[in-house]
mmCIF file of C-alpha atoms in Angstrom:
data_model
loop_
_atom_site.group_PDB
_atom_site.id
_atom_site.type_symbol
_atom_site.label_atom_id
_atom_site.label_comp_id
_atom_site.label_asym_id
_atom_site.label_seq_id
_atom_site.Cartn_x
_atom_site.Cartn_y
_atom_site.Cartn_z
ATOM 1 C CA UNK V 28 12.493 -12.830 -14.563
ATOM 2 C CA UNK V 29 13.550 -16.160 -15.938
ATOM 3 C CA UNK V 30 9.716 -18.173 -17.450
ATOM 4 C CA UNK V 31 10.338 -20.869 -14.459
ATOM 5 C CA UNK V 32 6.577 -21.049 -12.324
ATOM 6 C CA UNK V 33 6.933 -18.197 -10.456
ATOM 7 C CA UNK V 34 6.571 -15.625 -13.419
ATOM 8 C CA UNK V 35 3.594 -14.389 -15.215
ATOM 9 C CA UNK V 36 2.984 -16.262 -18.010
ATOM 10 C CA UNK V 37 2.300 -15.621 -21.350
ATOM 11 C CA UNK V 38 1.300 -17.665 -24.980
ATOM 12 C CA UNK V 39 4.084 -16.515 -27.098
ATOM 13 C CA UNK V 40 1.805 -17.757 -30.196
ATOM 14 C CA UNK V 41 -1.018 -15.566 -29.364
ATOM 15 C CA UNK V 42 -0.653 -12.597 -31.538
ATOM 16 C CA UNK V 43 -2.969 -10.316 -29.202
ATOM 17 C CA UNK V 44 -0.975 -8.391 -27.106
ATOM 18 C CA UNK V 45 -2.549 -8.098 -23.586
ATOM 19 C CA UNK V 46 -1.715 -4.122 -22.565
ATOM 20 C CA UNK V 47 -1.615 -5.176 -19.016
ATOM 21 C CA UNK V 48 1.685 -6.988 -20.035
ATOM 22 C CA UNK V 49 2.791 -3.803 -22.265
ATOM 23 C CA UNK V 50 2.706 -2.222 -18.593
ATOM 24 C CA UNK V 51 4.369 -4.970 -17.203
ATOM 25 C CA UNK V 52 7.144 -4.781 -19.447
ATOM 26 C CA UNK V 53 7.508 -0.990 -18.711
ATOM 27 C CA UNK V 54 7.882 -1.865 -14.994
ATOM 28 C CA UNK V 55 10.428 -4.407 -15.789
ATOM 29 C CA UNK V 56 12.880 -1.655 -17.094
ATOM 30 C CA UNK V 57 11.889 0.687 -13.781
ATOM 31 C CA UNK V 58 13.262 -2.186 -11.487
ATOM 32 C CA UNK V 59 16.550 -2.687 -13.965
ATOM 33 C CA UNK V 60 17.368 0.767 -12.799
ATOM 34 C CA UNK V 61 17.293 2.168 -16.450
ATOM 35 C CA UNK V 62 14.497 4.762 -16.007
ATOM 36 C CA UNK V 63 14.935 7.967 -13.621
ATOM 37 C CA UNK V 64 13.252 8.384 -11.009
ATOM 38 C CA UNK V 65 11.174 11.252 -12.357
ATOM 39 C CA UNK V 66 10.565 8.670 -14.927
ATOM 40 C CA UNK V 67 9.506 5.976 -13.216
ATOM 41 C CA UNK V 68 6.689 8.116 -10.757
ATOM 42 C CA UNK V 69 5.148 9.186 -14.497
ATOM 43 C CA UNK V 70 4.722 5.376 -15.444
ATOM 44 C CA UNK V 71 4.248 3.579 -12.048
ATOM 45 C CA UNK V 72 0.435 4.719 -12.101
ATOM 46 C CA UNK V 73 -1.060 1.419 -10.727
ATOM 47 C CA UNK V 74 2.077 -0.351 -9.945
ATOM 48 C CA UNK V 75 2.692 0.546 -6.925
ATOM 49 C CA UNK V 76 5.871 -1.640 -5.775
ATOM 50 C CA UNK V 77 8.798 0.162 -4.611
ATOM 51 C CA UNK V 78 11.879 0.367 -6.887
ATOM 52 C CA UNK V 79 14.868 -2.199 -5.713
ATOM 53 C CA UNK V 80 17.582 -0.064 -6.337
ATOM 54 C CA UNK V 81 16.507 2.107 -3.595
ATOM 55 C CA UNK V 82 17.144 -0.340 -1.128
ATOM 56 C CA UNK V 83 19.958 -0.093 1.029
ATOM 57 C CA UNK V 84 21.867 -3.418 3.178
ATOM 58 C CA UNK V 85 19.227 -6.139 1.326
ATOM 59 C CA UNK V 86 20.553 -8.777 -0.263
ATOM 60 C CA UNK V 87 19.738 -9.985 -4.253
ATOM 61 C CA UNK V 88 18.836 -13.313 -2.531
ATOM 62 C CA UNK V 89 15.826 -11.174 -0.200
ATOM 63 C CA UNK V 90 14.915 -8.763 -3.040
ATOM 64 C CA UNK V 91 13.919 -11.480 -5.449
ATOM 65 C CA UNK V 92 12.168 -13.057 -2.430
ATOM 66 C CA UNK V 93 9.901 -10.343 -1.607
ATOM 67 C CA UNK V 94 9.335 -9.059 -5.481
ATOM 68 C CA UNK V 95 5.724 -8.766 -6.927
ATOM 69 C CA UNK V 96 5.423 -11.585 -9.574
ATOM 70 C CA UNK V 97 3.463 -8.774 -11.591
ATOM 71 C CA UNK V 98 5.182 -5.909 -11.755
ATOM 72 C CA UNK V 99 8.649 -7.176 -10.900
ATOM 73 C CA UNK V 100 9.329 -3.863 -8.227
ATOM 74 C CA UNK V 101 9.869 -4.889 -4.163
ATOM 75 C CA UNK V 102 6.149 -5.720 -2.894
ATOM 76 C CA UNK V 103 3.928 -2.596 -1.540
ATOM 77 C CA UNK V 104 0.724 -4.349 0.623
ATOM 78 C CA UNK V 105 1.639 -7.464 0.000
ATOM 79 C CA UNK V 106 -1.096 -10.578 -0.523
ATOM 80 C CA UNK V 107 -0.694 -14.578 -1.009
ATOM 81 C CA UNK V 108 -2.775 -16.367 -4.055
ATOM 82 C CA UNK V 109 -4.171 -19.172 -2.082
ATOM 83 C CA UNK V 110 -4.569 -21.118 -5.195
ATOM 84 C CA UNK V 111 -0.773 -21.485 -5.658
ATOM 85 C CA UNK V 112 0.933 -19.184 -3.158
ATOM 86 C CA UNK V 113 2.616 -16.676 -5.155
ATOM 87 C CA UNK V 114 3.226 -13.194 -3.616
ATOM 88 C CA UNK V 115 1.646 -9.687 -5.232
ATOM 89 C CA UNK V 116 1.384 -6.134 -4.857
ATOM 90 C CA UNK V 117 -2.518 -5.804 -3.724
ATOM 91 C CA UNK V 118 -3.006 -3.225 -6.224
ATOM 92 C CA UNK V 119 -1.249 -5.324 -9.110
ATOM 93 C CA UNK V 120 -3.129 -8.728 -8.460
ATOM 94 C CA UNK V 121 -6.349 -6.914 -8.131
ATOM 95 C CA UNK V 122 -6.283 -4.846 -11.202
ATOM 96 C CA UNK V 123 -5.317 -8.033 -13.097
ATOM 97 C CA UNK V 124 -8.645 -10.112 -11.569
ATOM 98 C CA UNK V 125 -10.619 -6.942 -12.707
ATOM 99 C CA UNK V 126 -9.823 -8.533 -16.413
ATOM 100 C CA UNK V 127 -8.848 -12.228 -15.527
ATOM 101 C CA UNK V 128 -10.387 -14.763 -13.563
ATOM 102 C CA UNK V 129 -7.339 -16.692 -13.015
ATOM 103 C CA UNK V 130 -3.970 -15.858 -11.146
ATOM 104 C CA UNK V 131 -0.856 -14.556 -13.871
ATOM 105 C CA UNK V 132 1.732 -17.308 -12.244
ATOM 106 C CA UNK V 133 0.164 -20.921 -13.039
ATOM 107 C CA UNK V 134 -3.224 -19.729 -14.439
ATOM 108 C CA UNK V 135 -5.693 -20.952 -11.908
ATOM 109 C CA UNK V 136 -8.729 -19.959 -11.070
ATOM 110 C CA UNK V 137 -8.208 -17.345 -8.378
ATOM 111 C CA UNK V 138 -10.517 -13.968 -6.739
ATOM 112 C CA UNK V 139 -9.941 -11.327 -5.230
ATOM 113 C CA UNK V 140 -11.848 -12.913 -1.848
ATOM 114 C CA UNK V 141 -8.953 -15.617 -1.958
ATOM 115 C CA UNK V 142 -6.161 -13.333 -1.624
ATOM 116 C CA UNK V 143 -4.539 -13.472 1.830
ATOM 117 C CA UNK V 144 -2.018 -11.180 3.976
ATOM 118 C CA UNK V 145 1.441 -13.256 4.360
ATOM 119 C CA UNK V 146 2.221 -14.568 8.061
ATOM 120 C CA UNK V 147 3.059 -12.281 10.322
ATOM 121 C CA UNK V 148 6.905 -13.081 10.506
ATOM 122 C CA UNK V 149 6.941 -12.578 7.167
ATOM 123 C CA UNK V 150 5.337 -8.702 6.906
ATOM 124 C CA UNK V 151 7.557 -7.664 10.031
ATOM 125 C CA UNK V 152 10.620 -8.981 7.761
ATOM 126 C CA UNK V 153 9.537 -7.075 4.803
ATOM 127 C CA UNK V 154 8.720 -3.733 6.781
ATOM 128 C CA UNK V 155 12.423 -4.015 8.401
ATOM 129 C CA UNK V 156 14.008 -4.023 5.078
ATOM 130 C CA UNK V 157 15.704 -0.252 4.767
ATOM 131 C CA UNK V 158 15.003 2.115 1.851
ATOM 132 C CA UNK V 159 16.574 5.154 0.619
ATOM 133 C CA UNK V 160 13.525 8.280 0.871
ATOM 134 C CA UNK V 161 12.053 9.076 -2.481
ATOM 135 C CA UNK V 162 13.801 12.384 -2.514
ATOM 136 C CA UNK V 163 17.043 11.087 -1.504
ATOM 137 C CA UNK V 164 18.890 12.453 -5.486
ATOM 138 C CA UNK V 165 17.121 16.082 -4.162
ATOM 139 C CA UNK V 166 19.204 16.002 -0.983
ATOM 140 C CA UNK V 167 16.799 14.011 1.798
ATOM 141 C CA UNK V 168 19.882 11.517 2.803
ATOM 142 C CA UNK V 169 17.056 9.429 4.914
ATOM 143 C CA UNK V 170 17.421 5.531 5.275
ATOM 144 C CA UNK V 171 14.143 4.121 6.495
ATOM 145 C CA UNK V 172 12.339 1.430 7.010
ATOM 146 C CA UNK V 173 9.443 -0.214 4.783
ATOM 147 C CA UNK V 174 7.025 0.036 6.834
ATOM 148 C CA UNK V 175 7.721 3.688 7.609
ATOM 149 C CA UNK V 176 7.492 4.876 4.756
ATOM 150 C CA UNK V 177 4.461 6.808 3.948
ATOM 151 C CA UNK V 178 4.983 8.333 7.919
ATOM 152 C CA UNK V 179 8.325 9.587 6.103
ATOM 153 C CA UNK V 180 6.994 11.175 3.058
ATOM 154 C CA UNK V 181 4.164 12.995 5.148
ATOM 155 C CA UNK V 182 7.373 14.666 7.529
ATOM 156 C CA UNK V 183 10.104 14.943 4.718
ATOM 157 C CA UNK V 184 10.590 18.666 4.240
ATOM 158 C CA UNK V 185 11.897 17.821 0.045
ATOM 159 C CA UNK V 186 8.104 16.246 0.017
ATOM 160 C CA UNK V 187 6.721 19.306 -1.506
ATOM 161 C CA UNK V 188 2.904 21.012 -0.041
ATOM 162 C CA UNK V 189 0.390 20.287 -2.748
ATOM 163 C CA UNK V 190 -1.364 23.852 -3.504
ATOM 164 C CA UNK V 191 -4.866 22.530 -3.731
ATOM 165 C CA UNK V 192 -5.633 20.183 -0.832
ATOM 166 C CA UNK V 193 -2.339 20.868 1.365
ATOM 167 C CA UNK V 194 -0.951 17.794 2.044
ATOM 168 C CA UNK V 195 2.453 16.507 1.029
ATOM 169 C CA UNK V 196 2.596 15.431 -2.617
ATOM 170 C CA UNK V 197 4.291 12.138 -2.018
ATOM 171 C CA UNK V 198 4.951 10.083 -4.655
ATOM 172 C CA UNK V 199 1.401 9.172 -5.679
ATOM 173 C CA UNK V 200 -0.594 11.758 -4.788
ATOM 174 C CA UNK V 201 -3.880 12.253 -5.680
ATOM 175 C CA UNK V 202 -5.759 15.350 -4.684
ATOM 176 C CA UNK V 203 -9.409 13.693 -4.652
ATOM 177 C CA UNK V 204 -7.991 10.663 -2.844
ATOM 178 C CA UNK V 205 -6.658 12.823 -0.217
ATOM 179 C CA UNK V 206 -9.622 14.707 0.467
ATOM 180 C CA UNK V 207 -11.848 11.366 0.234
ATOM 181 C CA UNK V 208 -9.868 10.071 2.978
ATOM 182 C CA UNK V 209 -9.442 13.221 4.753
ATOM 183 C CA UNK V 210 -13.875 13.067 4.904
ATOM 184 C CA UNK V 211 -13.964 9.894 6.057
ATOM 185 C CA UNK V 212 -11.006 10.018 8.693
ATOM 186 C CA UNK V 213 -13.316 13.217 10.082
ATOM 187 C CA UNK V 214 -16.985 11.519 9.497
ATOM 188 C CA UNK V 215 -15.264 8.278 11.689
ATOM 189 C CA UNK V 216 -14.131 10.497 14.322
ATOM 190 C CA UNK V 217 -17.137 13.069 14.475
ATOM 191 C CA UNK V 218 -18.836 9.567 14.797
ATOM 192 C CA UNK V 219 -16.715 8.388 17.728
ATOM 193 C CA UNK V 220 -17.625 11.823 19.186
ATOM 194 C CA UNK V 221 -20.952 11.342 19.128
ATOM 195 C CA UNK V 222 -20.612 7.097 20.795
ATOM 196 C CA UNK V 223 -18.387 8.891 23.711
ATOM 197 C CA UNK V 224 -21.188 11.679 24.244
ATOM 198 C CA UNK V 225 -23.704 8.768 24.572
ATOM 199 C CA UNK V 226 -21.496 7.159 26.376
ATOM 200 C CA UNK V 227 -20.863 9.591 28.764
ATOM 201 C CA UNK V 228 -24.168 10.940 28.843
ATOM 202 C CA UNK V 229 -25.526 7.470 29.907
ATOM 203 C CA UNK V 230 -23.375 7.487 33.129
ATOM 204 C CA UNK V 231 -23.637 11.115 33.775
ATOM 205 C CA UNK V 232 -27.497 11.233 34.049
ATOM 206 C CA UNK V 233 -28.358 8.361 36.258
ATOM 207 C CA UNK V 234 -25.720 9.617 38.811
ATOM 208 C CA UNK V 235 -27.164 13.100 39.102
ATOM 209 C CA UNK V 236 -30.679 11.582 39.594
ATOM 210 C CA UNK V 237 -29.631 9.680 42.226
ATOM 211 C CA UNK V 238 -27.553 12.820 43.572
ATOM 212 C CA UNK V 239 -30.952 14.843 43.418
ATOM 213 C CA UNK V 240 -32.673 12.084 45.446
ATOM 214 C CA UNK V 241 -30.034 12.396 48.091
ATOM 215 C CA UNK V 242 -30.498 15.833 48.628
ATOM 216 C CA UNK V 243 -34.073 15.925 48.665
ATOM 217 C CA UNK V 244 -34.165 13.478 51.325
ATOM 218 C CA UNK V 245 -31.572 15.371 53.541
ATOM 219 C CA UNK V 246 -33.783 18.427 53.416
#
């Protein structure tokens, strides 16, 4: 990216060598294309945009438009700085406020509470935009959209079944993760089990009391 506003910026005479920009650097090649694909799932660990060559009908002009001003990939749960209304990855801004207190684009003071979702109109445009499935090169010849695309990789047979928790392995998987999630999804619902019980419980009772009642006075 060209050093106009919009890009992270960085003191060329400071001879310390932030490793968050080492990374960023790394991700800069990933989005050039010049890293497999193989390559680029080993080194996007915390960068989770989505790699622009993989998209298919999008023009350069839309790309650039929705491209995390961290990590330089295609945007993946996108957020607004309200301080100067740039556009990041969640997971990119908020590992860089975990070490800075200010935002990378025009340096000002920015937190994680003032990062906002984009207008609607804006989201539903980015989850239209088509990409090629991550196992496309393996044979998948899929075309999806954005906002489909973790649905995909949980349904695409090339997705191979992780041994230890049995779930696809997607592109970022993450065993613990998984079975976190997989806890929580069935403590929320055991939950909502139990409020629909009560619920049901509540209305059942008083209506066979007064059912009771009934019958005793007919006899």
């Amino acid at each position: 990216m060209s050093g106009d506003v919009w890009s992270p910026w960085i003191d060329s005479n400071d001879s310390k060598i932030d490793i968050f920009w080492v990374t960023f650097r790394v991700h800069s090649h990933i989005s050039r294309g010049e890293l497999s694909f193989t390559t680029q799932l080993t080194l996007s660990n915390g960068m989770p945009g989505y790699d622009r060559t993989r998209f298919v009908n999008v023009s350069e002009a839309d790309l650039n438009a929705y491209t995390c001003n961290i990590c330089e990939l295609i945007l993946n749960d996108p957020v607004i700085s309200v301080c100067c209304q740039i556009t990041y990855c969640r997971d990119c801004i908020t590992q860089w406020l975990s070490t800075h207190d200010n935002c990378p684009g025009l340096l000002h003071a920015l937190t994680v509470d003032q990062l906002v979702t984009p207008p609607m109109i804006v989201i539903n445009l980015w989850r239209n935009m088509q990409i090629k499935c991550p196992f496309y090169d393996d044979g998948c010849d899929q075309v999806i959209r954005l906002g489909d695309f973790y649905a995909h990789l949980d349904t695409c047979l090339l997705n191979p079944v992780c041994d230890v928790c049995g779930d696809r392995v997607g592109v970022d998987h993450n065993c613990t993760d998984n079975l976190k999630r997989r806890v929580q999804f069935l403590g929320q619902r055991l939950i909502n089990l139990e409020n629909e019980f009560n619920l049901i419980k509540q209305n059942t009772i008083p209506k066979l009391t007064n059912t009771e009642g009934i019958v005793a006075l007919s006899e």
